Short mmCIF file of C-alpha atoms and ligand atoms in Angstrom, two decimals:
data_model
loop_
_atom_site.label_atom_id
_atom_site.label_comp_id
_atom_site.label_asym_id
_atom_site.label_seq_id
_atom_site.Cartn_x
_atom_site.Cartn_y
_atom_site.Cartn_z
CA MET A 10 111.50 144.57 76.68
CA ARG A 11 110.73 144.19 72.98
CA SER A 12 106.99 143.92 72.31
CA PRO A 13 105.95 140.47 71.04
CA ILE A 14 103.30 141.97 68.73
CA PRO A 15 105.59 142.42 65.66
CA ASP A 16 106.79 138.81 66.10
CA TYR A 17 103.21 137.64 66.31
CA LEU A 18 102.29 139.50 63.10
CA ALA A 19 105.35 138.11 61.29
CA GLU A 20 104.45 134.63 62.39
CA ALA A 21 100.84 135.11 61.21
CA LEU A 22 102.12 136.14 57.75
CA GLU A 23 104.32 133.05 57.61
CA SER A 24 101.37 130.84 58.43
CA VAL A 25 99.44 131.94 55.31
CA GLU A 26 102.38 132.35 52.91
CA ALA A 27 102.10 128.88 51.41
CA ASP A 28 98.49 129.39 50.32
CA ASN A 29 98.52 130.40 46.66
CA SER A 30 94.88 129.75 45.93
CA GLY A 31 92.70 132.41 44.33
CA GLU A 32 93.40 134.73 41.40
CA THR A 33 94.32 138.38 41.00
CA ALA A 34 91.44 140.52 39.69
CA ASP A 35 91.33 139.78 35.98
CA TYR A 36 88.84 142.41 34.85
CA ILE A 37 91.26 145.28 35.50
CA PRO A 38 94.39 144.56 33.42
CA GLU A 39 96.71 146.54 35.72
CA LEU A 40 95.57 144.49 38.75
CA ALA A 41 95.77 141.18 36.88
CA ALA A 42 99.49 141.91 36.38
CA ALA A 43 100.17 142.53 40.10
CA ASN A 44 102.76 140.37 41.86
CA PRO A 45 100.50 137.79 43.56
CA GLU A 46 103.08 136.93 46.20
CA ARG A 47 102.93 140.30 47.95
CA LEU A 48 101.95 139.97 51.57
CA ALA A 49 101.75 142.54 54.36
CA VAL A 50 99.90 143.34 57.55
CA ALA A 51 99.56 146.40 59.78
CA LEU A 52 97.76 147.04 63.02
CA CYS A 53 97.15 150.50 64.43
CA THR A 54 95.79 150.87 67.94
CA GLU A 55 93.05 153.34 68.75
CA ASP A 56 95.71 155.64 70.26
CA GLY A 57 97.89 155.53 67.16
CA ARG A 58 100.61 152.92 67.80
CA LEU A 59 101.41 151.24 64.50
CA TYR A 60 102.79 147.69 64.10
CA SER A 61 103.48 146.24 60.66
CA GLN A 62 105.20 143.36 58.93
CA GLY A 63 105.87 142.14 55.38
CA GLY A 64 105.78 144.38 52.32
CA VAL A 65 104.70 147.45 54.21
CA ASP A 66 106.06 149.92 51.63
CA VAL A 67 104.22 148.40 48.69
CA ALA A 68 101.54 150.77 47.42
CA PHE A 69 98.41 149.34 45.79
CA SER A 70 95.08 150.81 44.76
CA ILE A 71 92.49 151.15 47.50
CA GLN A 72 89.60 150.00 45.26
CA SER A 73 86.44 149.14 47.19
CA ILE A 74 88.06 149.92 50.55
CA SER A 75 87.43 153.54 49.57
CA LYS A 76 83.67 152.87 49.78
CA PRO A 77 83.10 153.08 53.56
CA PHE A 78 85.25 156.20 53.79
CA VAL A 79 83.45 157.99 50.96
CA TYR A 80 80.13 156.89 52.50
CA ALA A 81 81.33 158.52 55.73
CA LEU A 82 82.14 161.75 53.88
CA ALA A 83 78.73 161.73 52.16
CA LEU A 84 76.95 161.27 55.50
CA ALA A 85 79.02 164.02 57.09
CA ASP A 86 78.55 166.41 54.15
CA ARG A 87 74.90 165.81 53.24
CA GLY A 88 73.36 164.38 56.39
CA PHE A 89 71.71 161.02 56.97
CA ASP A 90 68.32 161.80 55.41
CA GLU A 91 69.68 162.87 52.07
CA VAL A 92 72.04 159.90 51.81
CA MET A 93 69.44 157.35 52.98
CA GLU A 94 67.03 158.65 50.34
CA LYS A 95 69.49 157.55 47.67
CA VAL A 96 71.20 154.48 49.14
CA SER A 97 69.71 151.90 51.51
CA VAL A 98 71.62 149.89 54.13
CA GLU A 99 70.36 146.35 53.45
CA PRO A 100 72.80 143.53 52.74
CA SER A 101 72.21 142.52 49.14
CA GLY A 102 73.59 139.00 49.27
CA ASP A 103 74.82 139.82 45.76
CA PRO A 104 78.30 140.11 44.27
CA PHE A 105 79.86 143.59 44.43
CA ASN A 106 79.12 144.48 40.82
CA GLU A 107 75.59 143.10 40.63
CA ILE A 108 73.11 145.18 38.68
CA SER A 109 70.39 145.24 41.31
CA PHE A 110 68.26 147.90 42.96
CA GLU A 111 65.67 148.01 45.70
CA GLU A 112 62.22 147.18 44.45
CA GLY A 113 59.86 150.10 44.59
CA THR A 114 62.45 152.84 45.13
CA GLY A 115 65.20 151.98 42.65
CA ARG A 116 67.80 152.73 45.36
CA PRO A 117 71.00 150.72 45.51
CA LEU A 118 70.74 148.24 48.37
CA ASN A 119 73.80 149.45 50.25
CA PRO A 120 76.86 151.69 49.85
CA MET A 121 79.33 148.78 49.68
CA VAL A 122 78.16 147.31 46.36
CA ASN A 123 79.23 149.25 43.27
CA ALA A 124 75.77 150.70 42.58
CA GLY A 125 75.68 152.19 46.09
CA ALA A 126 79.27 153.35 45.98
CA ILE A 127 78.85 155.17 42.66
CA THR A 128 75.88 156.95 44.24
CA THR A 129 77.66 157.87 47.48
CA HIS A 130 80.57 159.13 45.39
CA THR A 131 78.19 161.74 43.95
CA LEU A 132 77.02 162.69 47.47
CA ALA A 133 80.42 163.66 48.89
CA GLY A 134 80.97 167.40 49.24
CA PRO A 135 78.39 170.17 49.04
CA ARG A 136 75.30 169.81 46.84
CA ASP A 137 76.57 172.23 44.21
CA ALA A 138 80.09 170.74 43.95
CA THR A 139 81.40 170.17 40.43
CA PRO A 140 82.94 166.74 39.68
CA PRO A 141 86.51 168.11 40.13
CA GLU A 142 85.52 169.79 43.44
CA ARG A 143 84.02 166.53 44.61
CA ALA A 144 87.14 164.64 43.58
CA SER A 145 89.21 167.05 45.72
CA ARG A 146 86.87 166.62 48.67
CA ILE A 147 87.29 162.84 48.40
CA ILE A 148 91.08 162.94 48.10
CA ASP A 149 91.29 165.42 51.00
CA GLY A 150 88.88 163.35 53.11
CA LEU A 151 90.55 159.99 52.52
CA SER A 152 93.95 161.63 53.08
CA ALA A 153 92.69 162.92 56.44
CA PHE A 154 91.66 159.37 57.37
CA ALA A 155 95.14 158.16 56.35
CA GLY A 156 97.03 161.06 57.92
CA ARG A 157 99.03 161.75 54.75
CA ARG A 158 98.40 163.00 51.22
CA LEU A 159 97.19 160.15 48.98
CA GLN A 160 97.80 160.10 45.22
CA ILE A 161 95.92 158.52 42.34
CA ASP A 162 97.63 155.80 40.28
CA GLU A 163 96.80 157.04 36.78
CA ASN A 164 97.73 153.68 35.21
CA VAL A 165 95.24 151.82 37.39
CA TYR A 166 92.60 154.44 36.64
CA GLU A 167 93.16 154.22 32.87
CA SER A 168 93.25 150.46 33.02
CA GLU A 169 89.91 150.23 34.84
CA ILE A 170 88.01 153.00 33.07
CA SER A 171 88.81 151.49 29.68
CA THR A 172 86.83 148.38 30.60
CA ALA A 173 84.30 149.78 33.10
CA TYR A 174 81.26 148.87 31.03
CA ARG A 175 79.39 147.32 33.92
CA ASN A 176 79.88 150.34 36.17
CA ARG A 177 78.79 152.59 33.30
CA ALA A 178 75.65 150.49 32.99
CA LEU A 179 75.07 150.88 36.73
CA ALA A 180 75.56 154.66 36.53
CA ASN A 181 73.09 154.90 33.65
CA MET A 182 70.55 152.92 35.66
CA LEU A 183 71.17 155.12 38.70
CA ARG A 184 70.55 158.22 36.64
CA ALA A 185 67.41 156.68 35.13
CA ASN A 186 66.20 155.78 38.65
CA GLY A 187 66.82 159.36 39.84
CA MET A 188 69.50 158.34 42.32
CA ILE A 189 72.29 160.45 40.84
CA ASP A 190 72.08 163.90 39.30
CA ASP A 191 75.48 163.69 37.58
CA GLU A 192 76.12 162.69 34.05
CA PRO A 193 76.63 158.92 34.42
CA LEU A 194 80.08 159.04 32.83
CA ASP A 195 81.21 161.75 35.29
CA ALA A 196 80.02 159.61 38.20
CA VAL A 197 81.88 156.51 36.95
CA THR A 198 85.00 158.53 36.17
CA GLY A 199 85.04 160.04 39.69
CA TYR A 200 84.30 156.71 41.33
CA THR A 201 87.00 154.92 39.32
CA ARG A 202 89.55 157.59 40.24
CA GLN A 203 88.56 157.22 43.90
CA CYS A 204 89.24 153.47 43.60
CA ALA A 205 92.68 154.18 42.06
CA LEU A 206 94.02 156.01 45.13
CA LEU A 207 97.28 154.44 46.21
CA VAL A 208 97.70 153.19 49.77
CA THR A 209 99.96 150.93 51.80
CA VAL A 210 98.81 148.56 54.54
CA GLU A 211 99.99 151.11 57.07
CA ASP A 212 97.75 153.78 55.50
CA LEU A 213 94.82 151.38 55.58
CA ALA A 214 95.45 150.39 59.20
CA LEU A 215 95.45 154.05 60.20
CA MET A 216 92.30 154.73 58.18
CA ALA A 217 90.61 151.80 59.92
CA ALA A 218 91.96 152.96 63.29
CA THR A 219 90.36 156.37 62.65
CA LEU A 220 87.02 154.57 62.37
CA ALA A 221 87.85 152.50 65.47
CA ASN A 222 88.63 155.75 67.27
CA GLY A 223 85.23 157.35 66.65
CA GLY A 224 86.30 159.35 63.58
CA VAL A 225 89.38 161.05 65.01
CA ASN A 226 92.70 160.15 63.36
CA PRO A 227 94.67 158.80 66.34
CA VAL A 228 98.04 159.94 64.98
CA THR A 229 97.27 163.43 63.63
CA GLU A 230 94.40 163.88 66.13
CA VAL A 231 92.35 165.49 63.34
CA PRO A 232 88.58 164.85 63.71
CA VAL A 233 87.66 163.55 60.25
CA VAL A 234 83.98 162.62 60.64
CA PRO A 235 81.56 162.68 63.62
CA ALA A 236 81.14 159.62 65.86
CA ARG A 237 77.51 159.17 64.76
CA VAL A 238 78.71 158.81 61.17
CA VAL A 239 81.28 156.22 62.26
CA ARG A 240 78.57 154.16 63.96
CA GLN A 241 76.61 154.08 60.71
CA VAL A 242 79.64 153.22 58.59
CA LEU A 243 80.83 150.43 60.87
CA SER A 244 77.33 148.95 60.99
CA VAL A 245 77.18 148.86 57.21
CA MET A 246 80.69 147.39 57.02
CA ALA A 247 79.64 144.68 59.47
CA THR A 248 76.57 143.70 57.46
CA CYS A 249 77.59 144.41 53.86
CA GLY A 250 81.37 144.98 53.75
CA MET A 251 82.24 141.51 52.44
CA TYR A 252 79.39 141.42 49.89
CA ASP A 253 77.80 137.99 49.48
CA GLY A 254 80.38 136.63 51.95
CA SER A 255 79.26 139.05 54.70
CA GLY A 256 77.22 136.58 56.75
CA HIS A 257 80.03 134.05 56.94
CA TRP A 258 82.50 136.83 57.66
CA MET A 259 80.46 138.30 60.50
CA THR A 260 79.83 134.95 62.16
CA GLU A 261 83.39 133.68 61.77
CA VAL A 262 85.48 136.85 62.10
CA GLY A 263 83.03 139.27 63.69
CA VAL A 264 84.74 142.56 62.80
CA PRO A 265 83.36 145.36 60.57
CA ALA A 266 85.44 145.01 57.42
CA LYS A 267 85.95 146.01 53.82
CA SER A 268 87.84 144.37 51.02
CA GLY A 269 89.22 145.69 47.73
CA VAL A 270 90.00 143.86 44.48
CA ALA A 271 93.66 144.94 44.56
CA GLY A 272 94.00 142.62 47.57
CA GLY A 273 93.62 145.00 50.50
CA LEU A 274 91.37 144.17 53.44
CA ILE A 275 90.60 146.24 56.52
CA GLY A 276 88.90 145.51 59.81
CA ALA A 277 87.96 148.19 62.33
CA LEU A 278 87.46 147.04 65.89
CA PRO A 279 85.56 149.83 67.68
CA GLY A 280 87.50 151.31 70.55
CA GLN A 281 90.50 149.05 69.97
CA ALA A 282 92.31 148.97 66.64
CA GLY A 283 92.36 149.11 62.88
CA ILE A 284 93.92 146.19 61.02
CA ALA A 285 94.87 145.92 57.35
CA THR A 286 96.23 143.11 55.23
CA PHE A 287 97.43 143.00 51.65
CA SER A 288 97.63 139.93 49.43
CA PRO A 289 96.37 140.19 45.83
CA ARG A 290 94.87 136.74 45.14
CA LEU A 291 91.09 136.86 45.56
CA ASP A 292 88.35 134.36 46.31
CA SER A 293 85.10 134.09 44.37
CA HIS A 294 83.59 137.04 46.31
CA GLY A 295 86.48 139.36 45.35
CA ASN A 296 88.00 139.17 48.86
CA SER A 297 91.72 138.49 49.46
CA VAL A 298 92.21 134.77 50.22
CA ARG A 299 95.15 135.16 52.59
CA GLY A 300 93.66 138.34 54.04
CA VAL A 301 90.49 136.48 55.04
CA ASP A 302 92.64 133.70 56.54
CA LEU A 303 94.73 136.19 58.48
CA PHE A 304 91.64 137.84 59.91
CA ARG A 305 90.20 134.45 60.89
CA ARG A 306 93.38 133.83 62.78
CA PHE A 307 93.45 137.29 64.39
CA THR A 308 89.91 136.96 65.63
CA THR A 309 90.80 133.78 67.51
CA ASP A 310 94.22 134.87 68.73
CA MET A 311 93.23 138.40 69.70
CA GLY A 312 89.63 137.77 70.78
CA MET A 313 88.32 140.32 68.29
CA HIS A 314 84.80 139.01 67.61
CA LEU A 315 82.37 141.84 68.35
CA MET A 316 79.83 139.44 69.83
CA GLU A 317 82.34 138.18 72.38
CA VAL A 318 82.48 140.84 75.04
CA PRO A 319 83.68 140.11 78.56
CA PRO A 320 80.91 140.47 81.15
CA PRO A 321 81.32 143.47 83.46
CA GLY A 322 81.50 141.08 86.40
CA PRO A 323 80.15 141.76 89.86
CA SER A 324 83.28 143.71 90.70
CA VAL A 325 82.12 147.18 89.62
CA VAL A 326 81.34 147.64 93.31
CA ARG A 327 84.75 147.22 94.87
CA GLY A 328 83.64 147.50 98.48
CA ARG A 329 82.34 149.66 101.29
CA ARG A 330 84.12 151.32 104.16
CA LEU A 331 83.53 153.82 106.90
CA VAL A 332 85.74 156.91 106.80
CA GLY A 333 86.00 159.00 109.97
CA ASP A 334 84.09 158.34 113.15
CA GLY A 335 81.23 159.58 115.23
CA ASP A 336 79.12 162.24 113.62
CA ASN A 337 81.79 162.79 110.96
CA ALA A 338 81.68 159.21 109.69
CA VAL A 339 80.97 158.80 106.00
CA GLN A 340 79.96 155.49 104.48
CA VAL A 341 81.88 155.12 101.23
CA VAL A 342 80.94 152.82 98.34
CA SER A 343 83.97 152.36 96.06
CA LEU A 344 83.47 151.59 92.39
CA GLN A 345 86.03 150.42 89.87
CA GLY A 346 86.72 149.77 86.19
CA GLY A 347 84.86 151.10 83.18
CA ILE A 348 81.15 151.51 83.90
CA ARG A 349 78.44 151.09 81.29
CA PHE A 350 74.76 150.14 81.61
CA SER A 351 75.21 146.74 83.22
CA GLY A 352 77.91 147.98 85.62
CA ALA A 353 75.72 150.88 86.74
CA GLU A 354 72.83 148.44 87.18
CA ARG A 355 75.02 146.50 89.65
CA VAL A 356 75.56 149.68 91.63
CA LEU A 357 71.84 150.49 91.76
CA ARG A 358 71.06 146.90 92.71
CA GLU A 359 73.63 146.97 95.51
CA LEU A 360 72.22 150.24 96.88
CA GLU A 361 68.70 148.84 96.80
CA ASP A 362 69.46 145.36 98.19
CA ASP A 363 71.82 146.56 100.91
CA PRO A 364 70.83 150.16 101.76
CA LEU A 365 73.42 152.57 103.13
CA THR A 366 72.95 153.16 106.85
CA GLN A 367 74.95 156.35 107.55
CA LYS A 368 73.47 159.79 107.00
CA SER A 369 76.60 160.88 105.10
CA VAL A 370 77.50 158.69 102.18
CA ALA A 371 80.06 158.89 99.40
CA ILE A 372 80.52 157.18 96.07
CA SER A 373 84.20 156.84 95.26
CA LEU A 374 85.15 156.92 91.59
CA MET A 375 88.88 156.99 92.35
CA ARG A 376 89.38 153.64 90.61
CA VAL A 377 86.91 154.21 87.81
CA ALA A 378 88.45 154.71 84.38
CA THR A 379 85.37 155.63 82.37
CA VAL A 380 81.65 156.16 82.89
CA GLY A 381 79.52 155.74 79.73
CA PRO A 382 76.70 158.24 79.08
CA VAL A 383 73.93 155.86 80.17
CA ALA A 384 75.87 154.81 83.27
CA ARG A 385 76.44 158.48 84.09
CA ARG A 386 72.71 159.17 84.07
CA MET A 387 72.08 156.08 86.21
CA LEU A 388 74.70 157.05 88.81
CA LEU A 389 73.40 160.63 88.98
CA GLU A 390 69.89 159.25 89.50
CA ALA A 391 71.29 157.15 92.35
CA VAL A 392 72.74 160.33 93.86
CA ARG A 393 69.37 162.07 93.51
CA ARG A 394 67.49 159.21 95.14
CA LEU A 395 70.01 158.95 97.97
CA THR A 396 69.49 162.69 98.63
CA LEU A 397 65.72 162.24 98.61
CA ASP A 398 66.16 159.35 101.07
CA GLY A 399 67.76 161.86 103.46
CA HIS A 400 71.47 161.28 102.86
CA ASP A 401 74.19 163.89 102.45
CA VAL A 402 75.93 162.65 99.32
CA TYR A 403 79.58 163.10 98.29
CA LEU A 404 81.37 162.01 95.14
CA ILE A 405 85.08 161.26 95.37
CA ASP A 406 86.08 161.91 91.77
CA PRO A 407 89.65 163.21 91.42
CA ASP A 408 89.73 162.78 87.62
CA GLY A 409 86.24 164.10 86.91
CA VAL A 410 85.11 160.85 85.28
CA LEU A 411 81.51 161.77 86.14
CA HIS A 412 81.61 165.08 84.34
CA ASP A 413 79.07 167.79 85.11
CA PRO A 414 77.60 165.88 88.09
CA ASP A 415 74.19 167.53 88.30
CA PRO A 416 71.77 165.01 89.88
CA GLY A 417 68.69 167.03 88.88
CA ASP A 418 65.50 167.83 90.80
CA GLY A 419 65.88 167.35 94.53
CA GLY A 420 69.38 165.87 94.27
CA ARG A 421 72.47 167.40 95.89
CA VAL A 422 76.05 166.29 95.73
CA THR A 423 79.42 167.58 96.88
CA VAL A 424 82.40 166.57 94.77
CA VAL A 425 85.80 166.06 96.44
CA SER A 426 89.15 164.78 95.16
CA SER A 427 90.31 162.49 97.96
CA TYR A 428 89.49 160.90 101.29
CA ASP A 429 91.56 163.63 102.99
CA ASP A 430 89.49 166.34 101.31
CA LEU A 431 86.35 164.55 102.40
CA ALA A 432 87.58 164.30 106.00
CA ASP A 433 88.65 167.99 106.04
CA LEU A 434 85.32 169.04 104.62
CA ARG A 435 83.44 167.00 107.20
CA LYS A 436 85.43 168.55 110.02
CA ALA A 437 84.82 172.04 108.67
CA GLU A 438 81.09 171.45 108.26
CA PRO A 439 78.95 172.76 111.13
O1 LIG B 509 84.22 149.02 40.77
C1 LIG B 509 85.06 148.15 40.70
O2 LIG B 509 84.85 147.13 40.10
C2 LIG B 509 86.40 148.35 41.40
N1 LIG B 509 86.92 149.65 41.19
C3 LIG B 509 86.30 148.08 42.84
C4 LIG B 509 85.74 146.72 43.15
C5 LIG B 509 86.24 146.14 44.42
O3 LIG B 509 87.26 146.49 44.95
C6 LIG B 509 85.45 145.01 44.92
N2 LIG B 509 85.94 144.54 46.20
N3 LIG B 509 86.45 143.57 46.55
#
């Protein structure tokens, strides 16, 4: 069978093709001259399968889509405290290039607006890095997100730096406020070069998929940044990634996202996929018009909104059965699916409302795909309490989904791989 996903993506592109509203970015001459008809989309799953349609080979400058990735590098390299001291995480409600700072501290409001991004640029790499060393760290880091070596478009860089008066003003203010230690011109130069890195939609989809996959590039399998950093970056993308359009974006589309003035747009759906679109005409917020439309469509068609999560359902507890007979009988509670807090709560509730009656009891995880960290603690506590209630407790866990099953003080559990192993063990027990 041929997967319908490429057809779906092609059809989605067709549905927005006729819309020629918006304008290419006019403040960077090289971008103003871009072919406004370009259109492409790519989707990369969290395990690295890439689907793409349209002008997938067209390279364009990453622009502000570099911001969340450089923020991630800064957090990974300098730690949360140092970065938070210099850049807050509050939505500004302002355009991307607004000259605004937090009252009282002089910090930029968030790392997605230019003031914040110029600051986080200076925080990538070690504290004593020179501007060229930092530039290398950023190219290496963004290349690791993309899974291939990225290059700077020198024409785009020259074109932007020659008119970057507003960003220079921001950098001077940042230096005056004590937020950057660099010479302001070095900071703007480095930031502008970072924005001039060339990418395709496929690169961007893979970069977004690396965020969706907890910081590990799903194709190269290289861990790029820690999962805790990814949580921070995705949260900031969700609240600030679309600038003064972020509230509408989050309510309507519901995916952490970032746009760039060359016409790129990414969305990272945690645990599922990274998506990227490219279409150069922009709306008044500097976001790609057709890109925003495509994402609106994807969120409906693919059920991507983060606030729409299917309930775990009552079915985490699949059923109970008695295995063996007489003194060897074991009462087995079978669980299924992926178990997080609310699923584990169902298990605890079931064990409380309808107590197990046999002395020997087992919890079968044979049909359980994943147990989240909180659910793991809850299930181990159930094991401990069952032991304290006088039961002999077994876990049937052939795939080790409940890793390191230590139930703690007073708890005892025997782990087996199958019903047969359980029966054999019971027979062998005195
Ligand atoms: O700093 C600038 O103005 C550009 N290099 C990047 C701005 C940008 O991409 C805004 N996003 N939509």
